[in-house]
JSON list of C-alpha atoms and ligand atoms in Angstrom, two decimals:
[
{"chain": "A", "resi": 1, "resn": "MET", "atom": "CA", "xyz": [-11.98, -5.19, -0.32]},
{"chain": "A", "resi": 2, "resn": "ARG", "atom": "CA", "xyz": [-9.71, -5.02, -3.03]},
{"chain": "A", "resi": 3, "resn": "CYS", "atom": "CA", "xyz": [-6.72, -7.01, -4.22]},
{"chain": "A", "resi": 4, "resn": "SER", "atom": "CA", "xyz": [-5.54, -5.94, -7.54]},
{"chain": "A", "resi": 5, "resn": "VAL", "atom": "CA", "xyz": [-3.00, -8.10, -9.72]},
{"chain": "A", "resi": 6, "resn": "ALA", "atom": "CA", "xyz": [-0.79, -6.83, -12.69]},
{"chain": "A", "resi": 7, "resn": "GLU", "atom": "CA", "xyz": [0.42, -9.02, -15.30]},
{"chain": "A", "resi": 8, "resn": "ASP", "atom": "CA", "xyz": [2.74, -8.81, -18.46]},
{"chain": "A", "resi": 9, "resn": "ALA", "atom": "CA", "xyz": [1.37, -9.50, -22.03]},
{"chain": "A", "resi": 10, "resn": "ASP", "atom": "CA", "xyz": [2.60, -13.33, -21.13]},
{"chain": "A", "resi": 11, "resn": "GLU", "atom": "CA", "xyz": [0.15, -13.41, -17.94]},
{"chain": "A", "resi": 12, "resn": "THR", "atom": "CA", "xyz": [3.46, -13.12, -15.73]},
{"chain": "A", "resi": 13, "resn": "VAL", "atom": "CA", "xyz": [2.43, -12.10, -12.42]},
{"chain": "A", "resi": 14, "resn": "LEU", "atom": "CA", "xyz": [4.43, -9.03, -11.57]},
{"chain": "A", "resi": 15, "resn": "GLY", "atom": "CA", "xyz": [2.73, -7.92, -8.63]},
{"chain": "A", "resi": 16, "resn": "PHE", "atom": "CA", "xyz": [-0.28, -7.48, -6.63]},
{"chain": "A", "resi": 17, "resn": "GLN", "atom": "CA", "xyz": [-2.16, -4.62, -4.01]},
{"chain": "A", "resi": 18, "resn": "SER", "atom": "CA", "xyz": [-4.26, -5.59, -1.58]},
{"chain": "A", "resi": 19, "resn": "LEU", "atom": "CA", "xyz": [-6.89, -2.87, 0.44]},
{"chain": "A", "resi": 20, "resn": "LYS", "atom": "CA", "xyz": [-8.38, -4.33, 3.43]},
{"chain": "A", "resi": 21, "resn": "LEU", "atom": "CA", "xyz": [-10.74, -3.01, 5.48]},
{"chain": "A", "resi": 22, "resn": "ALA", "atom": "CA", "xyz": [-9.58, -2.81, 9.04]},
{"chain": "A", "resi": 23, "resn": "ARG", "atom": "CA", "xyz": [-12.18, -4.03, 11.90]},
{"chain": "A", "resi": 24, "resn": "LYS", "atom": "CA", "xyz": [-12.18, -4.10, 15.42]},
{"chain": "A", "resi": 25, "resn": "GLY", "atom": "CA", "xyz": [-9.37, -5.59, 17.14]},
{"chain": "A", "resi": 26, "resn": "ASN", "atom": "CA", "xyz": [-7.07, -6.07, 13.98]},
{"chain": "A", "resi": 27, "resn": "ILE", "atom": "CA", "xyz": [-3.51, -7.15, 14.53]},
{"chain": "A", "resi": 28, "resn": "TYR", "atom": "CA", "xyz": [-2.21, -3.90, 12.96]},
{"chain": "A", "resi": 29, "resn": "ASP", "atom": "CA", "xyz": [-3.69, -1.83, 15.80]},
{"chain": "A", "resi": 30, "resn": "VAL", "atom": "CA", "xyz": [-5.18, 0.55, 12.49]},
{"chain": "A", "resi": 31, "resn": "THR", "atom": "CA", "xyz": [-8.38, 2.39, 13.81]},
{"chain": "A", "resi": 32, "resn": "PRO", "atom": "CA", "xyz": [-11.39, 0.49, 13.14]},
{"chain": "A", "resi": 33, "resn": "GLY", "atom": "CA", "xyz": [-13.18, 1.84, 9.24]},
{"chain": "A", "resi": 34, "resn": "TRP", "atom": "CA", "xyz": [-9.70, 2.82, 8.01]},
{"chain": "A", "resi": 35, "resn": "GLY", "atom": "CA", "xyz": [-7.95, 0.77, 5.14]},
{"chain": "A", "resi": 36, "resn": "ILE", "atom": "CA", "xyz": [-5.36, -1.02, 5.54]},
{"chain": "A", "resi": 37, "resn": "ILE", "atom": "CA", "xyz": [-2.91, -1.78, 2.40]},
{"chain": "A", "resi": 38, "resn": "GLY", "atom": "CA", "xyz": [-0.57, -4.01, 1.36]},
{"chain": "A", "resi": 39, "resn": "THR", "atom": "CA", "xyz": [2.13, -4.18, -2.22]},
{"chain": "A", "resi": 40, "resn": "HIS", "atom": "CA", "xyz": [4.28, -6.29, -3.33]},
{"chain": "A", "resi": 41, "resn": "ILE", "atom": "CA", "xyz": [5.84, -6.07, -6.57]},
{"chain": "A", "resi": 42, "resn": "ARG", "atom": "CA", "xyz": [8.02, -8.71, -8.33]},
{"chain": "A", "resi": 43, "resn": "PRO", "atom": "CA", "xyz": [11.77, -7.78, -7.90]},
{"chain": "A", "resi": 44, "resn": "GLU", "atom": "CA", "xyz": [12.65, -8.07, -11.92]},
{"chain": "A", "resi": 45, "resn": "ALA", "atom": "CA", "xyz": [9.78, -5.51, -12.28]},
{"chain": "A", "resi": 46, "resn": "ALA", "atom": "CA", "xyz": [10.57, -3.03, -9.61]},
{"chain": "A", "resi": 47, "resn": "ARG", "atom": "CA", "xyz": [10.74, 0.36, -10.26]},
{"chain": "A", "resi": 48, "resn": "ARG", "atom": "CA", "xyz": [8.86, 0.41, -13.86]},
{"chain": "A", "resi": 49, "resn": "GLY", "atom": "CA", "xyz": [5.64, 2.37, -12.87]},
{"chain": "A", "resi": 50, "resn": "VAL", "atom": "CA", "xyz": [3.57, -1.21, -11.93]},
{"chain": "A", "resi": 51, "resn": "GLY", "atom": "CA", "xyz": [3.18, -0.28, -7.86]},
{"chain": "A", "resi": 52, "resn": "ARG", "atom": "CA", "xyz": [1.90, 3.36, -9.03]},
{"chain": "A", "resi": 53, "resn": "ALA", "atom": "CA", "xyz": [-0.48, 1.35, -11.50]},
{"chain": "A", "resi": 54, "resn": "LEU", "atom": "CA", "xyz": [-1.64, -0.80, -8.63]},
{"chain": "A", "resi": 55, "resn": "PHE", "atom": "CA", "xyz": [-2.35, 2.27, -6.08]},
{"chain": "A", "resi": 56, "resn": "SER", "atom": "CA", "xyz": [-4.34, 3.80, -8.86]},
{"chain": "A", "resi": 57, "resn": "ALA", "atom": "CA", "xyz": [-6.85, 0.91, -8.85]},
{"chain": "A", "resi": 58, "resn": "THR", "atom": "CA", "xyz": [-6.54, 0.82, -5.16]},
{"chain": "A", "resi": 59, "resn": "LEU", "atom": "CA", "xyz": [-7.38, 4.41, -5.09]},
{"chain": "A", "resi": 60, "resn": "GLU", "atom": "CA", "xyz": [-10.65, 3.93, -6.99]},
{"chain": "A", "resi": 61, "resn": "ALA", "atom": "CA", "xyz": [-11.75, 1.18, -4.77]},
{"chain": "A", "resi": 62, "resn": "ALA", "atom": "CA", "xyz": [-10.93, 3.14, -1.85]},
{"chain": "A", "resi": 63, "resn": "LYS", "atom": "CA", "xyz": [-13.03, 6.28, -2.98]},
{"chain": "A", "resi": 64, "resn": "ALA", "atom": "CA", "xyz": [-15.52, 3.88, -3.93]},
{"chain": "A", "resi": 65, "resn": "ALA", "atom": "CA", "xyz": [-16.38, 2.33, -0.50]},
{"chain": "A", "resi": 66, "resn": "GLY", "atom": "CA", "xyz": [-15.87, 5.95, 1.17]},
{"chain": "A", "resi": 67, "resn": "LEU", "atom": "CA", "xyz": [-12.81, 5.37, 3.01]},
{"chain": "A", "resi": 68, "resn": "GLN", "atom": "CA", "xyz": [-11.12, 8.28, 4.83]},
{"chain": "A", "resi": 69, "resn": "HIS", "atom": "CA", "xyz": [-7.72, 6.89, 5.61]},
{"chain": "A", "resi": 70, "resn": "ILE", "atom": "CA", "xyz": [-5.60, 4.15, 4.41]},
{"chain": "A", "resi": 71, "resn": "ASP", "atom": "CA", "xyz": [-2.77, 2.89, 6.46]},
{"chain": "A", "resi": 72, "resn": "ALA", "atom": "CA", "xyz": [0.39, 1.52, 5.70]},
{"chain": "A", "resi": 73, "resn": "SER", "atom": "CA", "xyz": [2.64, 0.22, 7.88]},
{"chain": "A", "resi": 74, "resn": "ILE", "atom": "CA", "xyz": [6.41, -0.64, 6.78]},
{"chain": "A", "resi": 75, "resn": "ALA", "atom": "CA", "xyz": [9.09, -2.01, 8.35]},
{"chain": "A", "resi": 76, "resn": "ALA", "atom": "CA", "xyz": [11.39, 0.98, 9.25]},
{"chain": "A", "resi": 77, "resn": "ASP", "atom": "CA", "xyz": [14.27, -1.02, 7.66]},
{"chain": "A", "resi": 78, "resn": "ASN", "atom": "CA", "xyz": [12.90, -1.12, 4.24]},
{"chain": "A", "resi": 79, "resn": "PRO", "atom": "CA", "xyz": [13.58, 2.08, 2.39]},
{"chain": "A", "resi": 80, "resn": "GLU", "atom": "CA", "xyz": [12.04, 1.13, -1.03]},
{"chain": "A", "resi": 81, "resn": "GLY", "atom": "CA", "xyz": [8.89, 0.66, 0.67]},
{"chain": "A", "resi": 82, "resn": "LEU", "atom": "CA", "xyz": [8.63, 3.82, 2.62]},
{"chain": "A", "resi": 83, "resn": "ALA", "atom": "CA", "xyz": [10.02, 5.60, -0.46]},
{"chain": "A", "resi": 84, "resn": "TYR", "atom": "CA", "xyz": [7.35, 4.19, -2.96]},
{"chain": "A", "resi": 85, "resn": "TYR", "atom": "CA", "xyz": [4.51, 5.05, -0.28]},
{"chain": "A", "resi": 86, "resn": "GLN", "atom": "CA", "xyz": [6.02, 8.53, 0.27]},
{"chain": "A", "resi": 87, "resn": "ALA", "atom": "CA", "xyz": [5.79, 8.94, -3.61]},
{"chain": "A", "resi": 88, "resn": "MET", "atom": "CA", "xyz": [2.04, 7.87, -3.47]},
{"chain": "A", "resi": 89, "resn": "GLY", "atom": "CA", "xyz": [1.30, 10.67, -1.24]},
{"chain": "A", "resi": 90, "resn": "PHE", "atom": "CA", "xyz": [1.48, 8.90, 2.49]},
{"chain": "A", "resi": 91, "resn": "GLU", "atom": "CA", "xyz": [2.35, 10.93, 5.65]},
{"chain": "A", "resi": 92, "resn": "THR", "atom": "CA", "xyz": [4.15, 8.97, 8.87]},
{"chain": "A", "resi": 93, "resn": "TYR", "atom": "CA", "xyz": [1.59, 9.12, 11.58]},
{"chain": "A", "resi": 94, "resn": "ARG", "atom": "CA", "xyz": [2.89, 6.88, 13.74]},
{"chain": "A", "resi": 95, "resn": "THR", "atom": "CA", "xyz": [6.15, 4.95, 14.58]},
{"chain": "A", "resi": 96, "resn": "PRO", "atom": "CA", "xyz": [5.56, 1.49, 16.67]},
{"chain": "A", "resi": 97, "resn": "ASP", "atom": "CA", "xyz": [8.40, -0.75, 17.47]},
{"chain": "A", "resi": 98, "resn": "GLY", "atom": "CA", "xyz": [10.40, -1.57, 13.78]},
{"chain": "A", "resi": 99, "resn": "LEU", "atom": "CA", "xyz": [7.56, -0.21, 12.27]},
{"chain": "A", "resi": 100, "resn": "ILE", "atom": "CA", "xyz": [6.59, 3.38, 10.14]},
{"chain": "A", "resi": 101, "resn": "CYS", "atom": "CA", "xyz": [2.98, 3.89, 10.02]},
{"chain": "A", "resi": 102, "resn": "LYS", "atom": "CA", "xyz": [1.89, 6.08, 7.27]},
{"chain": "A", "resi": 103, "resn": "ARG", "atom": "CA", "xyz": [-1.48, 7.45, 6.19]},
{"chain": "A", "resi": 104, "resn": "TYR", "atom": "CA", "xyz": [-3.23, 8.58, 2.95]},
{"chain": "A", "resi": 105, "resn": "SER", "atom": "CA", "xyz": [-5.97, 10.78, 3.72]},
{"chain": "A", "resi": 106, "resn": "LEU", "atom": "CA", "xyz": [-9.21, 10.75, 1.02]},
{"chain": "B", "resi": 201, "resn": "COA", "atom": "C1", "xyz": [8.27, -0.39, -2.69]},
{"chain": "B", "resi": 201, "resn": "COA", "atom": "C2", "xyz": [7.38, -1.65, -4.22]},
{"chain": "B", "resi": 201, "resn": "COA", "atom": "C3", "xyz": [6.08, -1.50, -3.65]},
{"chain": "B", "resi": 201, "resn": "COA", "atom": "C4", "xyz": [7.47, -0.30, -5.24]},
{"chain": "B", "resi": 201, "resn": "COA", "atom": "O1", "xyz": [6.97, -0.62, -6.43]},
{"chain": "B", "resi": 201, "resn": "COA", "atom": "P1", "xyz": [7.33, -0.49, -8.10]},
{"chain": "B", "resi": 201, "resn": "COA", "atom": "O2", "xyz": [6.79, -0.82, -8.79]},
{"chain": "B", "resi": 201, "resn": "COA", "atom": "O3", "xyz": [8.88, -0.66, -7.92]},
{"chain": "B", "resi": 201, "resn": "COA", "atom": "O4", "xyz": [7.38, 0.96, -7.92]},
{"chain": "B", "resi": 201, "resn": "COA", "atom": "P2", "xyz": [6.94, 2.19, -8.97]},
{"chain": "B", "resi": 201, "resn": "COA", "atom": "O5", "xyz": [7.65, 2.10, -10.02]},
{"chain": "B", "resi": 201, "resn": "COA", "atom": "O6", "xyz": [5.41, 2.43, -9.57]},
{"chain": "B", "resi": 201, "resn": "COA", "atom": "O7", "xyz": [7.41, 3.39, -8.39]},
{"chain": "B", "resi": 201, "resn": "COA", "atom": "C5", "xyz": [6.78, 4.72, -8.36]},
{"chain": "B", "resi": 201, "resn": "COA", "atom": "C6", "xyz": [7.59, 5.54, -7.06]},
{"chain": "B", "resi": 201, "resn": "COA", "atom": "O8", "xyz": [7.94, 5.14, -5.85]},
{"chain": "B", "resi": 201, "resn": "COA", "atom": "C7", "xyz": [9.04, 6.01, -5.32]},
{"chain": "B", "resi": 201, "resn": "COA", "atom": "N1", "xyz": [10.02, 4.22, -5.33]},
{"chain": "B", "resi": 201, "resn": "COA", "atom": "C8", "xyz": [9.80, 3.16, -5.84]},
{"chain": "B", "resi": 201, "resn": "COA", "atom": "N2", "xyz": [10.55, 2.56, -5.24]},
{"chain": "B", "resi": 201, "resn": "COA", "atom": "C9", "xyz": [11.95, 3.01, -5.23]},
{"chain": "B", "resi": 201, "resn": "COA", "atom": "C10", "xyz": [13.35, 2.45, -4.86]},
{"chain": "B", "resi": 201, "resn": "COA", "atom": "N3", "xyz": [13.46, 1.64, -4.73]},
{"chain": "B", "resi": 201, "resn": "COA", "atom": "N4", "xyz": [14.00, 3.59, -4.30]},
{"chain": "B", "resi": 201, "resn": "COA", "atom": "C11", "xyz": [13.67, 5.04, -4.05]},
{"chain": "B", "resi": 201, "resn": "COA", "atom": "N5", "xyz": [11.97, 5.33, -4.40]},
{"chain": "B", "resi": 201, "resn": "COA", "atom": "C12", "xyz": [11.40, 4.26, -5.39]},
{"chain": "B", "resi": 201, "resn": "COA", "atom": "C13", "xyz": [9.68, 6.42, -6.41]},
{"chain": "B", "resi": 201, "resn": "COA", "atom": "O9", "xyz": [9.38, 7.29, -6.36]},
{"chain": "B", "resi": 201, "resn": "COA", "atom": "C14", "xyz": [8.71, 5.88, -7.85]},
{"chain": "B", "resi": 201, "resn": "COA", "atom": "O10", "xyz": [8.72, 7.43, -9.07]},
{"chain": "B", "resi": 201, "resn": "COA", "atom": "P3", "xyz": [9.72, 6.98, -9.81]},
{"chain": "B", "resi": 201, "resn": "COA", "atom": "O11", "xyz": [10.01, 5.65, -10.33]},
{"chain": "B", "resi": 201, "resn": "COA", "atom": "O12", "xyz": [8.81, 7.79, -11.04]},
{"chain": "B", "resi": 201, "resn": "COA", "atom": "O13", "xyz": [10.83, 7.93, -9.41]},
{"chain": "B", "resi": 201, "resn": "COA", "atom": "C15", "xyz": [8.18, -2.93, -4.30]},
{"chain": "B", "resi": 201, "resn": "COA", "atom": "O14", "xyz": [9.62, -2.39, -4.84]},
{"chain": "B", "resi": 201, "resn": "COA", "atom": "C16", "xyz": [7.97, -3.91, -3.93]},
{"chain": "B", "resi": 201, "resn": "COA", "atom": "O15", "xyz": [7.05, -4.61, -3.55]},
{"chain": "B", "resi": 201, "resn": "COA", "atom": "N6", "xyz": [8.78, -3.90, -2.67]},
{"chain": "B", "resi": 201, "resn": "COA", "atom": "C17", "xyz": [9.17, -5.19, -2.00]},
{"chain": "B", "resi": 201, "resn": "COA", "atom": "C18", "xyz": [7.93, -4.98, -0.98]},
{"chain": "B", "resi": 201, "resn": "COA", "atom": "C19", "xyz": [7.84, -4.16, -0.30]},
{"chain": "B", "resi": 201, "resn": "COA", "atom": "O16", "xyz": [8.41, -3.27, 0.24]},
{"chain": "B", "resi": 201, "resn": "COA", "atom": "N7", "xyz": [6.23, -3.61, 0.17]},
{"chain": "B", "resi": 201, "resn": "COA", "atom": "C20", "xyz": [5.95, -2.49, 0.85]},
{"chain": "B", "resi": 201, "resn": "COA", "atom": "C21", "xyz": [5.95, -2.17, 2.21]},
{"chain": "B", "resi": 201, "resn": "COA", "atom": "S1", "xyz": [4.77, -3.31, 2.93]}
]
């Protein structure tokens, strides 16, 4: 649905965030019709608000598409990822093996 890329003034890529539409039978087992989010920020650029800025763009796309929920499936041993999505307003709704799945409701 949308992939947003953050760059610095030298056009160095600082990170990206993808928003996909869950379809029937998707490998993440997410309810069809929900969004599925993925984020990666360059380690050197972490904790500078890049993730927050990307989520603002993603949220715009999600609203424009009329999504009601977005899933973030995070490895259970990734405290940074869990803290980031929690800070963006996601809440845990299921915990399959090794994962913590968080949901954002629009
Ligand atoms: C997790 C990740 C997306 C955070 O991106 P970021 O650009 O550093 O996040 P921001 O600087 O916008 O932080 C936004 C908020 O998230 C939380 N947060 C982000 N990183 C955090 C960390 N390492 N520890 C605790 N809280 C954190 C904080 O509340 C932060 O707000 P604050 O800085 O005002 O306290 C980034 O570190 C990353 O890509 N990590 C590797 C891949 C990954 O884990 N992806 C997500 C799970 S699949």
